Amino acid sequence: MKTLYIMRHAKSSWKFEELSDHDRPLNKRGRTDAPLMGQELAANNAQLQLILSSPAVRALTTATLVARELDYDADDIAVNDRMYGASAEELLEIAREAPADVDSMMMVGHNESISEFANMLSPKHVASMPTAGVVALRFNCDSWYDIKRDNAELLFYDVPKNHK
């Protein structure tokens, strides 16, 4: 069995016009929502062996804040440059490249592709993911290469608004 948590980065700030899209930080709500979702993942017994993140500041900060809540060493977050600007199909390729000995991982990325990726794999429709939204899927297979909608079970779809 393989378990995949798909997360959209938390709310980012548009306050700093001089920053590139890649360098935008989280805003106050994002810095609150990311750890909140990490706490909810912990409450759902998420045992992550790997966190993959886009290199964008807002995604990597989200991944770091979630990791802290799960006692996952932030230094072990794998930054995958291909995730920034990736299509849903490219995200699937990246997921399928995960090490065989990893049974549970999270991918932190950007919309619209992160929502499309979740819907590509989920047997039930997932609404467009809001910032800090998380979709959890379990796959009845032994290899990441074999993950697909046909062997997926939607464990949950959670958003910060559910906990405020």
Coordinates of N, CA, C and O in Angstrom, one line a residue, residues 16-161:
F16 N 4.7 42.3 -1.4 CA 6.1 42.7 -1.9 C 6.1 42.6 -3.4 O 6.5 41.6 -4.0
E17 N 5.8 43.7 -4.1 CA 5.7 43.7 -5.5 C 7.0 43.5 -6.2 O 7.1 43.1 -7.3
E18 N 8.1 43.8 -5.5 CA 9.4 43.6 -6.1 C 9.9 42.2 -6.1 O 10.8 41.8 -6.8
L19 N 9.2 41.3 -5.4 CA 9.6 39.9 -5.4 C 9.0 39.1 -6.6 O 7.9 39.4 -7.1
S20 N 9.8 38.2 -7.1 CA 9.3 37.3 -8.2 C 8.2 36.4 -7.6 O 8.1 36.2 -6.4
D21 N 7.4 35.8 -8.5 CA 6.4 34.8 -8.1 C 7.0 33.7 -7.3 O 6.5 33.3 -6.3
H22 N 8.2 33.3 -7.7 CA 8.9 32.2 -7.0 C 9.3 32.6 -5.6 O 9.3 31.7 -4.7
D23 N 9.5 33.8 -5.3 CA 10.0 34.3 -4.0 C 8.9 34.8 -3.0 O 9.2 35.3 -1.9
R24 N 7.6 34.8 -3.4 CA 6.6 35.3 -2.6 C 6.5 34.4 -1.3 O 6.4 33.2 -1.3
P25 N 6.5 35.1 -0.1 CA 6.3 34.4 1.2 C 4.9 34.1 1.5 O 4.0 34.6 0.8
L26 N 4.7 33.4 2.6 CA 3.3 33.2 3.1 C 2.9 34.5 3.8 O 3.7 35.2 4.4
N27 N 1.6 34.8 3.8 CA 1.1 35.9 4.6 C 0.7 35.3 6.0 O 0.9 34.2 6.3
K28 N 0.1 36.2 6.8 CA -0.2 35.8 8.2 C -1.2 34.6 8.2 O -0.9 33.7 9.0
R29 N -2.2 34.6 7.4 CA -3.1 33.5 7.4 C -2.4 32.2 6.9 O -2.6 31.1 7.5
G30 N -1.5 32.3 6.0 CA -0.8 31.1 5.5 C 0.1 30.6 6.6 O 0.2 29.4 6.8
R31 N 0.7 31.5 7.4 CA 1.6 31.0 8.5 C 0.8 30.4 9.6 O 1.4 29.7 10.5
T32 N -0.5 30.6 9.7 CA -1.4 30.0 10.7 C -2.0 28.7 10.1 O -2.0 27.7 10.8
D33 N -2.4 28.7 8.8 CA -3.1 27.6 8.3 C -2.1 26.4 8.1 O -2.6 25.2 8.2
A34 N -0.9 26.6 7.7 CA 0.0 25.5 7.4 C 0.2 24.6 8.7 O 0.0 23.4 8.6
P35 N 0.6 25.3 9.8 CA 0.7 24.4 11.0 C -0.6 23.8 11.4 O -0.6 22.6 11.9
L36 N -1.7 24.5 11.3 CA -3.0 23.9 11.6 C -3.2 22.6 10.8 O -3.7 21.6 11.4
M37 N -2.9 22.7 9.5 CA -3.1 21.5 8.7 C -2.1 20.4 9.1 O -2.4 19.2 9.1
G38 N -0.9 20.8 9.5 CA 0.0 19.8 10.0 C -0.5 19.1 11.3 O -0.4 17.9 11.5
Q39 N -1.2 19.9 12.2 CA -1.8 19.3 13.4 C -2.9 18.3 13.0 O -3.0 17.3 13.6
E40 N -3.7 18.7 12.0 CA -4.8 17.8 11.6 C -4.2 16.5 11.0 O -4.8 15.5 11.2
L41 N -3.1 16.7 10.2 CA -2.5 15.5 9.7 C -2.0 14.6 10.8 O -2.1 13.3 10.8
A42 N -1.4 15.2 11.8 CA -0.9 14.4 13.0 C -2.1 13.7 13.7 O -2.0 12.6 14.1
A43 N -3.2 14.4 13.8 CA -4.4 13.8 14.4 C -4.9 12.7 13.6 O -5.6 11.7 14.1
N44 N -4.7 12.7 12.3 CA -5.1 11.6 11.4 C -4.0 10.5 11.3 O -4.0 9.7 10.4
N45 N -3.0 10.6 12.1 CA -1.9 9.6 12.2 C -1.1 9.6 10.9 O -0.6 8.5 10.5
A46 N -0.9 10.7 10.2 CA 0.0 10.7 9.0 C 1.4 10.4 9.5 O 2.0 11.1 10.4
Q47 N 2.0 9.4 8.9 CA 3.4 9.0 9.2 C 4.2 9.2 7.9 O 4.4 8.2 7.1
L48 N 4.6 10.4 7.6 CA 5.3 10.7 6.4 C 6.7 10.2 6.4 O 7.5 10.5 7.3
Q49 N 7.1 9.5 5.3 CA 8.5 9.1 5.1 C 9.2 10.0 4.2 O 10.4 10.0 4.1
L50 N 8.5 10.8 3.4 CA 9.0 11.7 2.4 C 8.1 12.9 2.2 O 6.9 12.7 2.1
I51 N 8.7 14.1 2.2 CA 7.9 15.3 1.8 C 8.7 15.9 0.6 O 9.9 16.1 0.7
L52 N 7.9 16.0 -0.5 CA 8.5 16.6 -1.7 C 7.8 18.0 -1.8 O 6.6 18.1 -1.7
S53 N 8.6 19.0 -2.1 CA 8.1 20.4 -2.2 C 8.6 21.1 -3.5 O 9.8 20.9 -3.9
S54 N 7.8 21.9 -4.0 CA 8.2 22.9 -5.0 C 9.2 23.8 -4.4 O 9.2 24.0 -3.1
P55 N 10.2 24.3 -5.1 CA 11.2 25.2 -4.6 C 10.7 26.6 -4.2 O 11.4 27.4 -3.6
A56 N 9.5 26.9 -4.7 CA 8.9 28.3 -4.4 C 8.9 28.5 -2.9 O 8.5 27.6 -2.1
V57 N 9.2 29.7 -2.5 CA 9.2 30.0 -1.0 C 7.9 29.7 -0.3 O 7.9 29.1 0.8
R58 N 6.8 30.0 -0.9 CA 5.5 29.7 -0.3 C 5.2 28.2 -0.1 O 4.7 27.8 0.9
A59 N 5.7 27.4 -1.1 CA 5.5 26.0 -0.9 C 6.4 25.4 0.1 O 6.0 24.6 0.9
L60 N 7.7 25.8 0.0 CA 8.7 25.2 0.9 C 8.4 25.6 2.3 O 8.6 24.8 3.3
T61 N 8.0 26.8 2.6 CA 7.6 27.3 3.9 C 6.4 26.5 4.4 O 6.4 26.1 5.6
T62 N 5.4 26.2 3.6 CA 4.3 25.4 3.9 C 4.8 24.0 4.4 O 4.4 23.5 5.4
A63 N 5.6 23.4 3.5 CA 6.1 22.1 3.8 C 6.9 22.1 5.2 O 6.7 21.1 6.0
T64 N 7.6 23.1 5.4 CA 8.4 23.2 6.6 C 7.5 23.3 7.9 O 7.7 22.6 8.9
L65 N 6.5 24.1 7.8 CA 5.6 24.3 8.9 C 4.7 23.0 9.2 O 4.5 22.7 10.3
V66 N 4.4 22.3 8.1 CA 3.6 21.1 8.3 C 4.6 20.0 8.9 O 4.2 19.3 9.8
A67 N 5.8 20.0 8.4 CA 6.8 19.0 8.9 C 7.0 19.1 10.4 O 7.1 18.1 11.1
R68 N 7.1 20.4 10.9 CA 7.3 20.6 12.3 C 6.2 19.9 13.2 O 6.5 19.4 14.2
E69 N 5.0 20.0 12.7 CA 3.9 19.5 13.4 C 3.9 17.9 13.4 O 3.2 17.3 14.2
L70 N 4.6 17.4 12.4 CA 4.6 15.9 12.3 C 5.9 15.3 12.8 O 6.2 14.1 12.5
D71 N 6.7 16.1 13.5 CA 8.1 15.7 13.9 C 8.9 15.1 12.8 O 9.6 14.1 12.9
Y72 N 8.8 15.7 11.6 CA 9.5 15.4 10.4 C 10.6 16.4 10.3 O 10.3 17.6 10.3
D73 N 11.8 16.0 10.2 CA 13.0 16.9 10.1 C 12.9 17.8 8.8 O 13.0 17.2 7.7
A74 N 12.8 19.1 9.0 CA 12.6 20.0 7.9 C 13.8 19.9 6.9 O 13.7 20.1 5.7
D75 N 15.0 19.5 7.4 CA 16.2 19.4 6.6 C 16.0 18.2 5.6 O 16.8 18.1 4.7
D76 N 15.1 17.3 5.9 CA 14.9 16.1 5.1 C 13.8 16.4 4.0 O 13.5 15.5 3.2
I77 N 13.2 17.6 3.9 CA 12.3 17.9 2.9 C 13.0 17.9 1.5 O 14.1 18.5 1.4
A78 N 12.5 17.1 0.6 CA 13.1 17.1 -0.7 C 12.6 18.1 -1.6 O 11.4 18.1 -1.9
V79 N 13.4 19.1 -2.1 CA 12.9 20.1 -3.0 C 13.1 19.6 -4.4 O 14.2 19.2 -4.8
N80 N 12.0 19.6 -5.1 CA 12.0 19.1 -6.5 C 11.7 20.3 -7.4 O 10.6 20.8 -7.5
D81 N 12.8 20.8 -8.1 CA 12.6 22.0 -9.0 C 11.6 21.8 -10.1 O 10.9 22.7 -10.5
R82 N 11.3 20.5 -10.5 CA 10.4 20.3 -11.5 C 8.9 20.5 -11.1 O 8.0 20.7 -11.9
M83 N 8.7 20.6 -9.7 CA 7.3 20.8 -9.3 C 6.8 22.2 -9.5 O 5.6 22.4 -9.5
Y84 N 7.7 23.2 -9.6 CA 7.3 24.6 -9.8 C 6.9 24.7 -11.2 O 7.7 24.5 -12.2
G85 N 5.6 25.0 -11.5 CA 5.1 25.1 -12.8 C 4.8 23.8 -13.5 O 4.5 23.8 -14.7
A86 N 4.8 22.7 -12.7 CA 4.5 21.4 -13.3 C 3.1 21.2 -13.6 O 2.2 21.8 -12.9
S87 N 2.8 20.5 -14.7 CA 1.4 20.1 -15.0 C 1.0 18.9 -14.1 O 1.9 18.3 -13.4
A88 N -0.3 18.5 -14.1 CA -0.7 17.4 -13.3 C 0.0 16.1 -13.8 O 0.4 15.3 -13.0
E89 N 0.2 16.0 -15.1 CA 0.9 14.8 -15.6 C 2.3 14.8 -15.2 O 2.9 13.7 -14.8
E90 N 3.0 15.9 -15.1 CA 4.4 16.0 -14.6 C 4.4 15.6 -13.1 O 5.4 15.0 -12.7
L91 N 3.4 16.1 -12.4 CA 3.4 15.8 -10.9 C 3.2 14.2 -10.8 O 3.9 13.7 -9.9
L92 N 2.4 13.6 -11.6 CA 2.3 12.2 -11.6 C 3.6 11.5 -11.8 O 4.0 10.5 -11.2
E93 N 4.4 12.0 -12.8 CA 5.7 11.4 -13.1 C 6.6 11.5 -11.9 O 7.3 10.6 -11.6
I94 N 6.6 12.7 -11.3 CA 7.4 12.9 -10.1 C 7.0 11.9 -9.0 O 7.9 11.3 -8.3
A95 N 5.7 11.8 -8.7 CA 5.3 10.8 -7.7 C 5.7 9.4 -8.0 O 6.1 8.7 -7.1
R96 N 5.6 9.0 -9.2 CA 6.0 7.7 -9.6 C 7.5 7.4 -9.5 O 7.9 6.2 -9.6
E97 N 8.3 8.5 -9.3 CA 9.8 8.3 -9.2 C 10.2 8.2 -7.7 O 11.3 8.0 -7.4
A98 N 9.2 8.2 -6.8 CA 9.5 8.1 -5.4 C 10.2 6.8 -5.1 O 10.0 5.7 -5.7
P99 N 11.1 6.8 -4.1 CA 11.8 5.5 -3.7 C 10.9 4.4 -3.3 O 9.9 4.7 -2.7
A100 N 11.2 3.2 -3.7 CA 10.3 2.1 -3.5 C 10.1 1.8 -2.0 O 9.0 1.3 -1.6
D101 N 11.1 2.1 -1.2 CA 10.9 1.8 0.3 C 10.1 2.9 1.0 O 9.8 2.8 2.2
V102 N 9.6 3.9 0.3 CA 8.8 4.9 0.9 C 7.3 4.5 0.7 O 6.9 4.2 -0.5
D103 N 6.6 4.4 1.7 CA 5.2 4.0 1.6 C 4.2 5.1 1.8 O 3.0 5.0 1.5
S104 N 4.7 6.3 2.4 CA 3.8 7.4 2.7 C 4.6 8.7 2.4 O 5.7 8.9 3.0
M105 N 4.0 9.5 1.5 CA 4.7 10.8 1.2 C 3.7 11.9 1.0 O 2.5 11.6 0.7
M106 N 4.2 13.1 1.1 CA 3.4 14.3 0.8 C 4.1 15.1 -0.3 O 5.3 15.2 -0.4
M107 N 3.2 15.7 -1.2 CA 3.7 16.6 -2.3 C 3.1 17.9 -2.0 O 1.8 18.0 -1.9
V108 N 3.9 19.0 -2.0 CA 3.4 20.3 -1.7 C 3.6 21.2 -3.0 O 4.8 21.4 -3.4
G109 N 2.5 21.6 -3.6 CA 2.7 22.3 -4.9 C 1.7 23.5 -5.0 O 1.2 24.0 -4.1
H110 N 1.3 23.7 -6.3 CA 0.6 24.9 -6.7 C -0.7 24.6 -7.5 O -0.7 23.6 -8.2
N111 N -1.7 25.4 -7.4 CA -2.8 25.3 -8.3 C -2.6 25.9 -9.6 O -1.7 26.8 -9.7
E112 N -3.2 25.6 -10.6 CA -4.3 24.6 -10.8 C -3.8 23.2 -10.9 O -4.6 22.2 -10.7
S113 N -2.6 23.0 -11.1 CA -2.1 21.6 -11.4 C -2.2 20.7 -10.1 O -2.5 19.5 -10.3
I114 N -2.1 21.2 -8.9 CA -2.2 20.3 -7.8 C -3.6 19.8 -7.6 O -3.8 18.6 -7.3
S115 N -4.6 20.6 -7.9 CA -6.0 20.1 -7.9 C -6.3 19.1 -9.0 O -7.0 18.1 -8.8
E116 N -5.7 19.4 -10.2 CA -5.9 18.5 -11.3 C -5.2 17.2 -11.0 O -5.7 16.1 -11.4
F117 N -4.1 17.2 -10.4 CA -3.3 16.0 -10.0 C -4.2 15.2 -9.0 O -4.3 14.0 -9.2
A118 N -4.7 15.8 -8.0 CA -5.6 15.1 -7.1 C -6.8 14.5 -7.8 O -7.1 13.3 -7.5
N119 N -7.4 15.2 -8.7 CA -8.5 14.6 -9.4 C -8.1 13.5 -10.4 O -8.9 12.7 -10.7
M120 N -6.9 13.6 -10.9 CA -6.4 12.6 -11.8 C -6.3 11.2 -11.1 O -6.6 10.2 -11.7
L121 N -6.1 11.3 -9.8 CA -5.9 10.1 -9.0 C -7.0 9.7 -8.1 O -7.2 8.5 -7.8
S122 N -7.8 10.6 -7.7 CA -8.9 10.3 -6.7 C -10.1 9.7 -7.4 O -10.5 10.1 -8.5
P123 N -10.6 8.6 -6.8 CA -11.8 8.0 -7.3 C -13.1 8.8 -7.2 O -14.1 8.6 -7.8
K124 N -13.0 9.8 -6.3 CA -14.1 10.8 -6.1 C -13.6 12.2 -6.4 O -12.5 12.5 -6.1
H125 N -14.5 13.0 -7.0 CA -14.1 14.3 -7.4 C -13.7 15.2 -6.2 O -14.4 15.1 -5.1
V126 N -12.7 15.9 -6.4 CA -12.2 16.8 -5.3 C -12.4 18.2 -5.9 O -11.9 18.5 -7.0
A127 N -13.0 19.1 -5.1 CA -13.2 20.5 -5.6 C -11.8 21.2 -5.7 O -10.8 20.7 -5.1
S128 N -11.8 22.2 -6.4 CA -10.5 23.0 -6.6 C -10.0 23.3 -5.2 O -10.7 23.8 -4.3
M129 N -8.7 22.9 -4.9 CA -8.2 23.0 -3.6 C -7.9 24.4 -3.2 O -7.2 25.1 -3.9
P130 N -8.4 24.8 -2.0 CA -8.0 26.1 -1.5 C -6.6 26.1 -1.0 O -6.0 25.0 -0.8
T131 N -6.0 27.2 -0.7 CA -4.7 27.2 -0.1 C -4.7 26.4 1.2 O -5.7 26.4 2.0
A132 N -3.6 25.6 1.4 CA -3.4 24.7 2.5 C -4.4 23.5 2.5 O -4.4 22.8 3.5
G133 N -5.1 23.3 1.4 CA -6.0 22.1 1.4 C -5.1 20.9 1.2 O -4.0 20.9 0.6
V134 N -5.6 19.7 1.7 CA -4.9 18.5 1.6 C -5.9 17.4 1.2 O -7.0 17.2 1.7
V135 N -5.4 16.6 0.2 CA -6.1 15.4 -0.2 C -5.2 14.2 0.2 O -4.0 14.2 -0.1
A136 N -5.8 13.2 0.8 CA -5.1 12.0 1.2 C -5.7 10.8 0.4 O -6.9 10.5 0.4
L137 N -4.8 10.1 -0.3 CA -5.2 8.9 -1.1 C -4.3 7.7 -0.7 O -3.1 7.8 -0.4
R138 N -5.0 6.6 -0.6 CA -4.2 5.3 -0.4 C -4.4 4.5 -1.7 O -5.5 4.3 -2.2
F139 N -3.3 3.9 -2.1 CA -3.3 3.1 -3.3 C -3.0 1.6 -3.0 O -2.1 1.3 -2.2
N140 N -3.8 0.7 -3.5 CA -3.6 -0.7 -3.3 C -2.6 -1.2 -4.4 O -2.9 -1.8 -5.4
C141 N -1.3 -0.9 -4.1 CA -0.2 -1.4 -4.9 C 1.1 -1.3 -4.1 O 1.1 -0.7 -3.0
D142 N 2.1 -1.9 -4.6 CA 3.4 -1.9 -3.9 C 4.4 -1.0 -4.5 O 5.5 -0.8 -3.9
S143 N 4.1 -0.4 -5.6 CA 5.1 0.5 -6.3 C 4.4 1.8 -6.7 O 3.3 1.9 -7.1
W144 N 5.2 2.9 -6.4 CA 4.7 4.2 -6.8 C 4.4 4.3 -8.3 O 3.5 5.0 -8.7
Y145 N 5.1 3.5 -9.1 CA 4.9 3.5 -10.5 C 3.4 3.1 -10.9 O 2.9 3.4 -11.9
D146 N 2.8 2.3 -10.0 CA 1.5 1.7 -10.3 C 0.3 2.5 -9.7 O -0.8 2.1 -9.8
I147 N 0.6 3.7 -9.1 CA -0.5 4.5 -8.6 C -1.4 5.0 -9.7 O -0.9 5.5 -10.7
K148 N -2.7 4.9 -9.5 CA -3.7 5.3 -10.5 C -5.0 5.4 -9.8 O -5.2 4.8 -8.7
R149 N -6.0 6.0 -10.5 CA -7.3 6.1 -9.9 C -8.0 4.8 -9.7 O -8.7 4.6 -8.7
D150 N -7.7 3.8 -10.5 CA -8.3 2.5 -10.4 C -7.9 1.7 -9.1 O -8.7 0.8 -8.7
N151 N -6.8 2.1 -8.5 CA -6.4 1.4 -7.3 C -6.3 2.3 -6.1 O -5.7 2.0 -5.1
A152 N -7.0 3.5 -6.2 CA -7.0 4.5 -5.2 C -8.2 4.5 -4.3 O -9.3 4.2 -4.8
E153 N -8.0 4.9 -3.1 CA -9.1 5.2 -2.2 C -8.9 6.6 -1.6 O -7.8 6.9 -1.2
L154 N -9.9 7.4 -1.6 CA -9.9 8.7 -1.1 C -10.0 8.6 0.5 O -11.1 8.2 0.9
L155 N -9.0 8.9 1.2 CA -9.1 8.8 2.7 C -9.7 10.0 3.2 O -10.6 9.9 4.1
F156 N -9.3 11.2 2.8 CA -10.0 12.4 3.2 C -9.5 13.6 2.3 O -8.5 13.5 1.6
Y157 N -10.4 14.6 2.3 CA -10.1 15.9 1.7 C -10.3 16.9 2.8 O -11.4 17.0 3.3
D158 N -9.3 17.7 3.2 CA -9.4 18.6 4.4 C -8.9 20.0 4.0 O -8.0 20.1 3.2
V159 N -9.6 21.0 4.6 CA -9.2 22.4 4.3 C -9.2 23.1 5.6 O -9.9 22.7 6.6
P160 N -8.4 24.2 5.7 CA -8.3 24.9 7.0 C -9.7 25.4 7.5 O -9.9 25.4 8.7
K161 N -10.6 25.8 6.6 CA -11.9 26.3 7.0 C -12.6 25.3 7.9 O -13.5 25.7 8.7

